[in-house]
Amino acid sequence: MAIIGIDLGTTNSLVAVWKDGKTQILKNKLGDEMTPSVVSVEDGKILVGKPAKERLVTHPELTVSGFKRYMGMKKEFHLGDMVFSPEELSSLVIAKLVEDAEATLGEKVEEAIISVPAYFNNDQRFATKTAAKLAGITCNRIVNEPSAAALACRMQDMSVEQTFLVVDFGGGTLDVSVVDCFENIVEIQSIAGDNHLGGRDFDEVIAKKFCEENGIDFNRLTEVERGTLLRRAEVCKMELSKTTSTRMHFRMGEKEYSLEMTEDILIEIAGNLLLRLKKVMSKAIKDSGRTPRDITKVLPIGGTCQMPMIRIYLAYLFHKSVDEMPSGDRIVAYGLGTYCGIKMQNKDVKDVLLTDVCPFSLGTEVTNYLEPIRPIMSVMIERNTVLPAKISQVYHTTSDIPMFNIYQGEGYYAEENVKIGFLALDDLPDDIKGMRKHIELIFAYDINGILEVTAKELSTGQESSVTIVSANNPLSADEIEEKRNKMKQIGFVEEEENQEVIALASRIYEESVGSIRDRADYLLQMFLNILQSNSPIRIRKAREQILPILRSMELYVNTDVFDMEFEDDFEEFEEEDK
Ligand code: AMP
């Protein structure tokens, strides 16, 4: 029975284990370390990962990505006639990762340690645990992504005392943590973040600039057009991580549009996003009681930190060189692998200690005697308190059904914060009715960043307590079982390697014109015919030959320089197939 670490990313997910004294990242069934966090429905079955990602363009109505952004929220995703919640979609990704990990490890996976953005709130963390349950796996431990990264980094060099600033800039979220490392102790000092700032915002400013310069109304694009344009913008952004200028193309109907994009233009149009990044870093450093000078190392992690402009900006702000991490986008997974070792009490890592903090202040609403219609927030646990934390306070009321609204946030007035729960003591005995009551409120915040609130009536010595975990009516054990059965019945598409070929060829067909389109069509038809043969050897051989050709064609589709490199492969394949 194994324990695995899952870096459940907005864009990609990874699985790590602790094996033979070190972290190992496991490959999925397709031989990749990264599995795109994308789900698609095909003929009533589920596709997850690379083949699903290809279908974002060809079957946008049946495919979804980026659902991590909605974890813990009441949102429905309609894929054809199937409806999923963000938790259910995440559970499908988790189930696929577990299935592939079991195949690689050759043993059953018993437990998963899952990472989440540090700035994930109570509901989002709870939703992540629910997703694990729906996937049929135990998750007793949730680790903050930047904390896992700091742990991995510390494991690489434990010689000197350090203060890290971990800047975790992903596809949809930004998390910044200040971390102290002393010998084998990794102590998170503060966390700040923005749950709505990430790589996608850069794609969007590029796409909007493209529209502005070409006289296109961004808001009037169809869903498919917008998806394709944003994808092109993302490719353009990635190109600008390698070179200082590139040309972006987009076809709408019969018309082809293009724009020369440079790093300078990107810096100009993304200035506002950089300011938002600076604000979050400033908050994290201030909260830790440090100054930028105390930071000994800046750790840029997450895909968006691969943009040179981000690293240049960080180097400028901190007056020190900011290097890309050697393990780059795998650093969180490396930390999770180490965490698996700690959990398994492995001798190599069992003395390593990681402490974390809570990202938000938590409290309850109390009467504001100066302005009764605007209750104020009474903070119980202040942000950046070390976890686990347990705090109790006594409140007084004459109400016969004492009620407590639970909030998180930093606003003075309760209404300025996010309501995360509600608790009422509605079963108090009759003999204390009308009397002044003393209620002890206890906030217990566990190491996973999940809150439990208990209330006890003390005045008569009688006790009553209620526990809440989420404002969004968490699922009961029966509901989870029912949903889990539903997920199990849907099942995954089999032979996803073949689906990868079909989905990629279909996307190239859709995104190209002329000879490239004809070739994609030809290869697709040929592959579908070979599939009919039901001969595993023929199918595998065709797959191994067609995939590299499609990959070169994909390169061509993404660039504007005519690159005929794939021509030879294509002809070779035609010859062989005759
Ligand atoms: P993550 O959630 O950490 O996987 O980050 C995904 C985000 O990183 C997406 O918005 C990607 O477009 C972006 N990204 C990945 N690689 C690069 C790159 N080389 N240059 C710029 N952005 C990148």
Coordinates of C-alpha atoms and ligand atoms in Angstrom, one line a residue:
M1 CA 0.0 0.0 0.0
A2 CA 1.5 3.3 -1.1
I3 CA 1.1 7.0 -0.1
I4 CA 1.3 9.4 -3.0
G5 CA 1.6 13.2 -3.2
I6 CA -0.7 14.9 -5.7
D7 CA 0.1 18.4 -7.0
L8 CA -3.4 19.1 -8.2
G9 CA -2.7 22.1 -10.4
T10 CA -5.1 24.4 -12.3
T11 CA -3.3 23.6 -15.5
N12 CA -1.4 20.4 -14.9
S13 CA -1.2 17.8 -12.1
L14 CA 1.7 15.6 -11.0
V15 CA 2.1 12.6 -8.7
A16 CA 5.2 12.0 -6.5
V17 CA 6.2 9.3 -4.1
W18 CA 9.1 8.8 -1.6
K19 CA 11.1 5.8 -2.8
D20 CA 14.6 4.6 -2.3
G21 CA 15.5 7.6 -0.1
K22 CA 14.3 10.3 -2.5
T23 CA 11.3 11.8 -4.2
Q24 CA 10.3 10.3 -7.5
I25 CA 7.8 11.8 -9.9
L26 CA 5.6 9.1 -11.5
K27 CA 4.8 9.1 -15.2
N28 CA 1.2 8.6 -16.3
K29 CA 0.0 5.9 -18.8
L30 CA 1.1 8.1 -21.7
G31 CA 4.6 8.3 -20.4
D32 CA 4.3 12.0 -19.2
E33 CA 5.0 13.4 -15.8
M34 CA 2.4 16.1 -16.3
T35 CA -1.3 15.3 -16.7
P36 CA -3.3 18.3 -17.9
S37 CA -6.1 19.0 -15.5
V38 CA -8.7 18.8 -18.2
V39 CA -11.8 16.6 -18.4
S40 CA -13.8 15.7 -21.5
V41 CA -16.8 13.5 -22.1
E42 CA -16.8 11.2 -25.1
D43 CA -19.7 8.8 -25.8
G44 CA -20.7 9.0 -22.1
K45 CA -17.2 8.1 -20.9
I46 CA -14.6 10.3 -19.3
L47 CA -11.3 11.4 -20.8
V48 CA -8.7 13.1 -18.6
G49 CA -5.3 14.7 -19.4
K50 CA -3.6 15.2 -22.7
P51 CA -6.3 13.7 -25.0
A52 CA -8.9 15.7 -23.1
K53 CA -6.8 18.9 -23.6
E54 CA -6.8 18.5 -27.3
R55 CA -10.6 18.4 -27.3
L56 CA -10.7 21.9 -25.7
V57 CA -10.6 23.2 -29.2
T58 CA -12.5 20.5 -31.1
H59 CA -15.2 19.8 -28.6
P60 CA -15.3 22.9 -26.3
E61 CA -18.9 22.0 -25.2
L62 CA -17.8 18.6 -24.0
T63 CA -14.5 19.6 -22.4
V64 CA -13.5 21.7 -19.4
S65 CA -10.3 23.0 -17.8
G66 CA -9.5 25.5 -15.1
F67 CA -12.2 24.1 -12.8
K68 CA -9.9 24.3 -9.8
R69 CA -10.6 28.0 -9.8
Y70 CA -14.2 27.2 -8.8
M71 CA -13.5 24.6 -6.0
G72 CA -15.8 25.1 -3.1
M73 CA -18.2 27.2 -5.1
K74 CA -21.7 26.3 -6.2
K75 CA -21.0 26.0 -9.9
E76 CA -22.2 23.5 -12.5
F77 CA -20.3 22.5 -15.6
H78 CA -22.5 21.0 -18.4
L79 CA -20.6 18.7 -20.6
G80 CA -23.2 17.5 -23.1
D81 CA -26.0 16.1 -21.0
M82 CA -23.8 15.4 -18.0
V83 CA -23.5 17.9 -15.2
F84 CA -20.5 18.1 -12.8
S85 CA -19.5 20.2 -9.9
P86 CA -15.9 21.4 -9.6
E87 CA -15.3 18.8 -6.9
E88 CA -16.6 16.0 -9.2
L89 CA -14.3 17.2 -12.0
S90 CA -11.3 17.3 -9.6
S91 CA -12.3 13.8 -8.4
L92 CA -12.1 12.5 -12.0
V93 CA -8.6 13.9 -12.3
I94 CA -7.6 12.5 -8.9
A95 CA -9.1 9.0 -9.8
K96 CA -7.1 9.0 -13.1
L97 CA -3.9 10.0 -11.4
V98 CA -4.4 7.3 -8.8
E99 CA -5.2 4.7 -11.4
D100 CA -2.0 5.5 -13.4
A101 CA 0.1 5.6 -10.2
E102 CA -1.2 2.2 -9.2
A103 CA -0.3 0.8 -12.6
T104 CA 3.2 2.3 -12.3
L105 CA 3.8 1.3 -8.7
G106 CA 2.2 -2.2 -9.1
E107 CA 0.5 -1.7 -5.7
K108 CA -2.6 -0.2 -4.4
V109 CA -2.6 3.5 -3.4
E110 CA -3.9 3.8 0.1
E111 CA -3.7 7.5 0.7
A112 CA -2.9 10.8 -1.0
I113 CA -1.4 14.0 0.3
I114 CA -2.8 16.8 -1.9
S115 CA -1.4 20.3 -2.3
V116 CA -3.6 23.4 -2.6
P117 CA -2.8 27.1 -3.1
A118 CA -1.9 28.6 0.3
Y119 CA -4.6 31.1 -0.2
F120 CA -7.4 28.5 -0.6
N121 CA -10.1 29.1 1.9
N122 CA -12.0 26.7 4.2
D123 CA -14.5 25.8 1.5
Q124 CA -11.9 25.3 -1.2
R125 CA -9.9 23.0 1.1
F126 CA -12.9 21.1 2.1
A127 CA -13.9 20.7 -1.5
T128 CA -10.5 19.3 -2.3
K129 CA -10.9 16.7 0.5
T130 CA -14.4 15.9 -0.9
A131 CA -12.9 15.4 -4.4
A132 CA -10.5 12.9 -2.9
K133 CA -13.3 11.0 -1.2
L134 CA -15.3 11.0 -4.5
A135 CA -12.3 9.5 -6.2
G136 CA -12.3 6.8 -3.5
I137 CA -9.0 7.8 -1.8
T138 CA -8.2 8.9 1.7
C139 CA -6.8 12.4 2.0
N140 CA -5.9 13.2 5.6
R141 CA -3.3 15.8 4.8
I142 CA -3.6 18.9 2.6
V143 CA -0.3 20.9 2.1
N144 CA 0.1 24.4 0.9
E145 CA 1.8 24.5 -2.5
P146 CA 4.5 27.1 -1.6
S147 CA 5.2 25.2 1.7
A148 CA 5.8 22.0 -0.3
A149 CA 8.1 24.0 -2.6
A150 CA 10.0 25.5 0.3
L151 CA 10.4 22.0 1.8
A152 CA 11.8 20.7 -1.5
C153 CA 14.2 23.7 -1.8
R154 CA 15.4 23.2 1.8
M155 CA 16.1 19.6 1.1
Q156 CA 18.5 20.6 -1.7
D157 CA 20.6 22.7 0.7
M158 CA 20.3 22.4 4.5
S159 CA 23.6 24.1 5.3
V160 CA 22.8 27.7 6.1
E161 CA 20.0 29.6 7.8
Q162 CA 17.7 31.1 5.1
T163 CA 14.6 33.2 4.6
F164 CA 12.8 32.4 1.4
L165 CA 10.2 34.3 -0.4
V166 CA 8.3 31.8 -2.4
V167 CA 6.4 33.4 -5.3
D168 CA 4.0 30.8 -6.6
F169 CA 2.5 32.2 -9.7
G170 CA 0.3 29.7 -11.5
G171 CA -2.3 29.6 -14.2
G172 CA -5.1 31.1 -12.1
T173 CA -3.7 32.0 -8.7
L174 CA -0.8 33.8 -7.0
D175 CA 0.5 32.8 -3.6
V176 CA 3.4 34.4 -1.8
S177 CA 5.0 33.0 1.4
V178 CA 7.8 34.1 3.6
V179 CA 9.6 31.0 4.9
D180 CA 12.3 30.6 7.6
C181 CA 14.6 27.6 7.3
F182 CA 16.8 26.7 10.2
E183 CA 18.5 23.3 10.3
N184 CA 15.8 20.7 9.6
I185 CA 12.9 23.1 10.4
V186 CA 10.9 24.8 7.6
E187 CA 8.7 27.4 9.2
I188 CA 6.1 29.4 7.2
Q189 CA 6.0 32.9 8.6
S190 CA 3.3 34.5 6.5
I191 CA 1.2 34.0 3.5
A192 CA -0.5 36.4 1.1
G193 CA -2.2 35.8 -2.2
D194 CA -4.7 36.6 -4.9
N195 CA -7.0 33.8 -6.0
H196 CA -7.8 35.6 -9.2
L197 CA -4.4 36.5 -10.6
G198 CA -2.5 34.1 -12.8
G199 CA -1.1 33.3 -16.3
R200 CA -4.6 33.5 -17.8
D201 CA -4.7 37.2 -17.1
F202 CA -1.6 37.6 -19.2
D203 CA -3.2 35.6 -22.0
E204 CA -6.2 37.8 -21.7
V205 CA -4.3 41.1 -22.0
I206 CA -2.5 39.8 -25.0
A207 CA -5.8 38.6 -26.6
K208 CA -7.4 42.0 -25.9
K209 CA -4.4 43.9 -27.3
F210 CA -4.6 41.7 -30.4
C211 CA -8.3 42.6 -30.9
E212 CA -7.7 46.3 -30.2
E213 CA -5.0 46.5 -32.9
N214 CA -7.0 44.5 -35.4
G215 CA -10.3 46.2 -34.8
I216 CA -12.0 43.1 -33.4
D217 CA -14.6 43.4 -30.6
F218 CA -13.3 40.9 -28.0
N219 CA -16.6 40.8 -26.2
R220 CA -18.5 39.7 -29.3
L221 CA -16.3 36.7 -30.1
T222 CA -18.1 33.3 -29.9
E223 CA -17.0 30.9 -27.2
V224 CA -15.0 28.9 -29.7
E225 CA -13.3 32.0 -31.2
R226 CA -12.5 33.3 -27.8
G227 CA -11.0 29.9 -26.8
T228 CA -8.9 29.7 -29.9
L229 CA -7.7 33.3 -29.5
L230 CA -6.8 32.8 -25.9
R231 CA -4.9 29.7 -26.8
R232 CA -3.0 31.6 -29.5
A233 CA -2.3 34.4 -26.9
E234 CA -0.9 31.8 -24.5
V235 CA 1.4 30.4 -27.2
C236 CA 2.5 33.9 -28.0
K237 CA 3.2 34.5 -24.3
M238 CA 5.2 31.3 -24.1
E239 CA 7.2 32.4 -27.2
L240 CA 8.0 35.6 -25.6
S241 CA 9.6 33.6 -22.8
K242 CA 12.1 32.4 -25.3
T243 CA 12.5 35.4 -27.7
T244 CA 11.9 39.1 -27.6
S245 CA 9.4 39.3 -30.4
T246 CA 6.9 37.0 -32.2
R247 CA 4.0 37.3 -34.6
M248 CA 0.6 36.1 -33.4
H249 CA -2.0 34.9 -35.9
F250 CA -5.7 34.3 -35.7
R251 CA -8.2 33.3 -38.3
M252 CA -11.8 34.4 -38.0
G253 CA -14.1 33.2 -40.8
E254 CA -12.3 33.7 -44.0
K255 CA -10.1 36.5 -42.6
E256 CA -6.6 36.0 -41.2
Y257 CA -5.4 38.6 -38.6
S258 CA -1.9 39.0 -37.2
L259 CA 0.1 41.2 -34.8
E260 CA 3.7 41.6 -34.0
M261 CA 4.1 41.2 -30.2
T262 CA 7.2 42.1 -28.4
E263 CA 8.4 41.8 -24.8
D264 CA 8.2 45.6 -24.5
I265 CA 4.6 45.6 -25.5
L266 CA 3.8 42.8 -23.1
I267 CA 5.5 44.7 -20.2
E268 CA 3.5 47.8 -21.2
I269 CA 0.1 46.0 -21.3
A270 CA 0.7 43.8 -18.3
G271 CA 1.9 46.7 -16.0
N272 CA -1.2 46.5 -13.9
L273 CA -0.7 42.8 -13.3
L274 CA 2.8 43.4 -12.1
L275 CA 1.5 46.0 -9.7
R276 CA -0.9 43.4 -8.3
L277 CA 2.0 41.0 -7.8
K278 CA 4.0 43.6 -6.0
K279 CA 1.1 44.4 -3.7
V280 CA 0.7 40.8 -2.6
M281 CA 4.5 40.4 -2.0
S282 CA 4.5 43.5 0.0
K283 CA 1.7 42.2 2.2
A284 CA 3.5 38.9 2.8
I285 CA 6.8 40.5 3.8
K286 CA 5.1 43.1 6.0
D287 CA 3.0 40.4 7.8
S288 CA 6.2 38.4 8.6
G289 CA 7.7 41.5 10.2
R290 CA 10.6 41.5 7.7
T291 CA 11.8 43.8 5.0
P292 CA 12.8 42.9 1.5
R293 CA 16.5 43.1 2.6
D294 CA 15.9 40.1 5.0
I295 CA 14.9 37.8 2.1
T296 CA 18.0 35.7 1.3
K297 CA 16.5 33.8 -1.6
V298 CA 13.5 34.4 -3.9
L299 CA 12.0 31.2 -5.2
P300 CA 9.9 31.8 -8.3
I301 CA 7.6 28.8 -8.9
G302 CA 4.6 28.0 -11.0
G303 CA 4.3 28.3 -14.8
T304 CA 3.9 32.1 -14.9
C305 CA 7.3 32.6 -13.2
Q306 CA 8.8 31.2 -16.3
M307 CA 8.2 34.5 -18.0
P308 CA 11.5 36.4 -18.0
M309 CA 9.7 39.7 -17.3
I310 CA 8.5 38.3 -13.9
R311 CA 12.0 37.2 -12.9
I312 CA 13.5 40.5 -14.1
Y313 CA 10.9 42.3 -12.1
L314 CA 11.6 40.2 -9.0
A315 CA 15.4 40.7 -9.4
Y316 CA 14.8 44.5 -9.7
L317 CA 12.6 44.6 -6.6
F318 CA 14.9 42.5 -4.4
H319 CA 18.3 43.5 -5.8
K320 CA 19.4 40.0 -6.2
S321 CA 19.5 37.4 -9.0
V322 CA 16.4 35.3 -9.3
D323 CA 17.1 32.0 -11.0
E324 CA 14.6 29.6 -12.3
M325 CA 14.4 26.6 -9.9
P326 CA 16.2 23.6 -11.2
S327 CA 13.2 21.4 -11.0
G328 CA 10.9 24.3 -12.1
D329 CA 7.3 23.3 -12.3
R330 CA 8.0 20.0 -10.5
I331 CA 9.1 21.7 -7.3
V332 CA 5.8 21.4 -5.5
A333 CA 5.6 17.7 -6.4
Y334 CA 9.1 17.2 -5.1
G335 CA 8.1 18.7 -1.8
L336 CA 5.0 16.4 -1.7
G337 CA 7.2 13.4 -2.3
T338 CA 9.3 14.4 0.7
Y339 CA 6.1 14.9 2.7
C340 CA 5.1 11.3 1.8
G341 CA 8.5 10.2 3.3
I342 CA 7.9 12.2 6.5
K343 CA 4.4 10.7 6.8
M344 CA 5.8 7.2 6.3
Q345 CA 8.3 7.9 9.1
N346 CA 11.1 7.2 6.7
K347 CA 14.5 7.3 8.4
D348 CA 16.0 9.8 5.8
V349 CA 13.4 12.5 6.5
K350 CA 11.5 11.7 9.6
D351 CA 13.2 14.5 11.6
V352 CA 12.3 17.2 9.1
L353 CA 9.6 19.5 10.5
L354 CA 7.3 21.8 8.4
T355 CA 5.0 24.2 10.2
D356 CA 2.4 26.2 8.4
V357 CA 0.2 29.2 9.1
C358 CA -3.4 30.2 8.4
P359 CA -3.8 32.6 5.5
F360 CA -6.9 34.5 6.7
S361 CA -8.2 36.0 10.0
L362 CA -11.2 34.1 11.3
G363 CA -13.8 35.3 13.6
T364 CA -17.5 35.9 14.4
E365 CA -19.9 38.7 14.0
V366 CA -20.7 40.8 17.2
T367 CA -23.0 43.7 17.9
N368 CA -21.8 47.1 17.0
Y369 CA -23.3 49.4 19.6
L370 CA -22.4 52.6 17.7
E371 CA -23.9 51.5 14.5
P372 CA -26.3 48.5 15.2
I373 CA -27.1 47.7 11.6
R374 CA -23.4 47.0 10.8
P375 CA -22.1 44.3 13.1
I376 CA -18.4 44.1 13.5
M377 CA -15.9 41.2 13.2
S378 CA -14.5 39.8 16.4
V379 CA -11.3 38.1 15.4
M380 CA -10.6 34.7 17.0
I381 CA -7.7 33.5 15.0
E382 CA -5.5 36.2 13.4
R383 CA -4.0 35.6 10.0
N384 CA -0.6 34.0 10.0
T385 CA -1.2 32.2 13.3
V386 CA 0.8 28.9 13.3
L387 CA -1.2 25.8 12.7
P388 CA -2.8 23.9 14.4
A389 CA -4.5 26.6 16.4
K390 CA -7.2 26.4 19.0
I391 CA -8.7 29.5 20.6
S392 CA -11.7 30.0 22.8
Q393 CA -13.6 33.1 23.9
V394 CA -16.7 33.7 25.9
Y395 CA -19.6 35.8 24.4
H396 CA -22.7 37.0 26.2
T397 CA -26.3 37.1 24.9
T398 CA -29.9 37.2 26.0
S399 CA -31.1 35.5 22.9
D400 CA -32.8 32.1 23.5
I401 CA -31.3 30.7 20.3
P402 CA -27.8 32.1 20.3
M403 CA -26.5 32.3 16.7
F404 CA -23.0 32.9 15.4
N405 CA -22.1 33.8 11.8
I406 CA -18.5 32.8 11.1
Y407 CA -16.3 34.9 8.8
Q408 CA -12.9 35.0 7.3
G409 CA -11.1 38.1 6.1
E410 CA -9.5 41.3 7.3
G411 CA -12.4 43.7 7.2
Y412 CA -13.5 45.6 10.3
Y413 CA -17.2 45.2 9.6
A414 CA -18.5 41.6 9.3
E415 CA -20.1 42.3 6.0
E416 CA -16.7 43.1 4.4
N417 CA -15.6 39.6 5.0
V418 CA -16.5 36.2 3.5
K419 CA -19.1 34.3 5.5
I420 CA -17.9 30.7 5.8
G421 CA -20.3 29.3 8.2
F422 CA -23.2 29.6 10.6
L423 CA -23.9 28.0 13.9
A424 CA -26.9 28.1 16.2
L425 CA -27.6 26.7 19.6
D426 CA -31.2 25.8 19.2
D427 CA -31.6 23.0 21.8
L428 CA -31.0 24.9 25.0
P429 CA -33.1 23.8 28.0
D430 CA -36.3 25.8 28.7
D431 CA -35.2 26.7 32.3
I432 CA -32.6 29.3 31.0
K433 CA -35.0 31.0 28.6
G434 CA -34.9 34.8 28.9
M435 CA -31.7 34.7 31.0
R436 CA -28.4 36.2 30.1
K437 CA -26.3 33.3 28.6
H438 CA -22.5 32.9 28.5
I439 CA -21.4 31.0 25.4
E440 CA -17.9 29.7 24.9
L441 CA -17.0 29.7 21.3
I442 CA -14.0 27.5 20.3
F443 CA -12.3 27.8 16.9
A444 CA -10.1 24.9 16.1
Y445 CA -8.0 25.2 12.9
D446 CA -6.3 22.0 11.9
I447 CA -3.0 21.5 10.1
N448 CA -4.9 21.1 6.8
G449 CA -6.3 24.6 7.2
I450 CA -9.8 23.3 7.9
L451 CA -11.9 25.0 10.6
E452 CA -14.2 23.6 13.2
V453 CA -16.2 25.8 15.4
T454 CA -17.9 24.6 18.6
A455 CA -20.2 26.6 20.9
K456 CA -20.9 25.7 24.5
E457 CA -23.5 27.2 26.8
L458 CA -21.8 27.7 30.2
S459 CA -24.1 29.7 32.5
T460 CA -26.1 26.8 33.9
G461 CA -23.3 24.2 33.5
Q462 CA -25.3 22.7 30.6
E463 CA -23.3 22.1 27.5
S464 CA -24.3 22.0 23.9
S465 CA -22.1 22.0 21.0
V466 CA -22.3 22.2 17.3
T467 CA -19.5 21.8 14.8
I468 CA -19.4 23.4 11.4
V469 CA -16.9 22.7 8.6
S470 CA -18.3 24.6 5.6
A471 CA -20.8 27.2 4.7
N472 CA -21.8 25.4 1.6
N473 CA -23.7 22.5 3.1
P474 CA -21.0 19.8 2.9
L475 CA -22.1 16.5 1.5
S476 CA -23.1 13.9 4.0
A477 CA -21.4 10.5 4.0
D478 CA -24.4 9.0 2.2
E479 CA -24.4 11.7 -0.5
I480 CA -20.7 11.2 -1.0
E481 CA -21.2 7.4 -1.4
E482 CA -24.0 8.0 -3.9
K483 CA -22.0 10.5 -5.9
R484 CA -19.0 8.2 -5.8
N485 CA -21.1 5.4 -7.3
K486 CA -22.3 7.7 -10.0
M487 CA -18.6 8.6 -10.9
K488 CA -17.6 4.9 -10.9
Q489 CA -20.4 4.0 -13.2
I490 CA -19.4 6.6 -15.8
G491 CA -15.9 5.2 -16.1
F492 CA -12.9 6.3 -18.1
V493 CA -12.4 6.0 -21.9
E494 CA -10.2 3.0 -22.5
E495 CA -7.1 3.1 -24.7
E496 CA -6.5 6.7 -24.1
E497 CA -3.2 6.5 -26.1
N498 CA -5.4 6.1 -29.2
Q499 CA -7.6 9.0 -28.1
E500 CA -4.6 11.2 -27.9
V501 CA -3.9 10.6 -31.6
I502 CA -7.5 11.2 -32.6
A503 CA -7.9 14.3 -30.4
L504 CA -4.6 15.9 -31.6
A505 CA -5.3 15.2 -35.3
S506 CA -8.8 16.6 -34.9
R507 CA -7.5 19.8 -33.3
I508 CA -4.8 20.3 -36.0
Y509 CA -7.6 19.8 -38.6
E510 CA -9.7 22.4 -37.0
E511 CA -7.0 24.9 -36.5
S512 CA -5.4 24.8 -40.0
V513 CA -6.2 25.2 -43.6
G514 CA -5.0 23.9 -46.9
S515 CA -2.4 21.1 -47.1
I516 CA -1.9 20.8 -43.3
R517 CA -5.6 20.3 -42.9
D518 CA -5.7 17.7 -45.6
R519 CA -2.8 15.9 -44.0
A520 CA -4.5 15.9 -40.6
D521 CA -7.6 14.6 -42.2
Y522 CA -5.7 11.9 -44.1
L523 CA -3.8 10.8 -40.9
L524 CA -7.0 10.8 -38.9
Q525 CA -8.9 8.7 -41.4
M526 CA -6.0 6.3 -41.7
F527 CA -5.7 5.9 -38.0
L528 CA -9.5 5.3 -37.6
N529 CA -9.3 2.6 -40.2
I530 CA -6.4 0.9 -38.5
L531 CA -8.3 1.0 -35.2
Q532 CA -11.0 -1.0 -37.0
S533 CA -8.5 -3.8 -37.5
N534 CA -8.5 -4.5 -33.7
S535 CA -4.9 -5.6 -34.1
P536 CA -3.0 -4.2 -31.1
I537 CA 0.4 -4.5 -32.8
R538 CA -0.8 -2.6 -36.0
I539 CA -2.5 0.0 -33.9
R540 CA 0.6 0.6 -31.7
K541 CA 2.9 0.8 -34.7
A542 CA 0.6 3.3 -36.4
R543 CA 0.4 5.3 -33.2
E544 CA 4.1 5.4 -32.8
Q545 CA 4.5 6.7 -36.4
I546 CA 1.7 9.1 -36.6
L547 CA 2.1 10.9 -33.2
P548 CA 5.6 12.4 -34.0
I549 CA 4.2 13.6 -37.4
L550 CA 1.3 15.2 -35.7
R551 CA 3.6 16.8 -33.2
S552 CA 5.6 18.4 -35.9
M553 CA 2.4 19.6 -37.6
E554 CA 1.3 21.0 -34.3
L555 CA 4.5 23.0 -34.1
Y556 CA 3.8 24.4 -37.6
V557 CA 0.2 25.3 -36.7
N558 CA 1.5 27.2 -33.7
T559 CA 4.2 29.2 -35.6
D560 CA 4.1 31.3 -38.7
V561 CA 7.4 30.1 -40.2
F562 CA 7.0 27.4 -42.7
D563 CA 8.8 24.5 -41.3
M564 CA 8.9 21.4 -43.6
E565 CA 10.7 19.2 -41.2
F566 CA 7.7 16.8 -40.9
E567 CA 7.5 16.4 -44.6
D568 CA 10.0 13.5 -44.6
D569 CA 8.3 11.6 -41.7
F570 CA 5.0 12.0 -43.5
E571 CA 6.3 10.5 -46.7
E572 CA 8.0 7.7 -44.9
F573 CA 4.8 6.8 -43.1
E574 CA 2.8 6.8 -46.4
E575 CA 5.3 4.5 -47.9
E576 CA 5.2 2.0 -45.1
D577 CA 1.4 2.0 -44.9
K578 CA 1.0 1.1 -48.6
Ligands
AMP1 P1 0.8 26.2 -13.3 O1 -0.6 26.5 -12.8 O2 1.8 26.5 -12.3 O3 0.9 25.0 -14.1 O4 1.0 27.4 -14.4 C1 0.3 27.4 -15.6 C2 0.5 28.8 -16.2 O5 1.8 29.0 -16.5 C3 -0.3 28.9 -17.5 O6 -1.0 30.2 -17.5 C4 0.8 28.9 -18.6 O7 0.4 29.6 -19.7 C5 2.0 29.5 -17.9 N1 3.2 29.1 -18.4 C6 3.7 27.8 -18.5 N2 4.9 27.8 -19.1 C7 5.2 29.1 -19.4 C8 6.3 29.8 -20.1 N3 7.3 29.1 -20.6 N4 6.2 31.1 -20.3 C9 5.1 31.8 -19.8 N5 4.1 31.2 -19.2 C10 4.1 29.9 -19.0

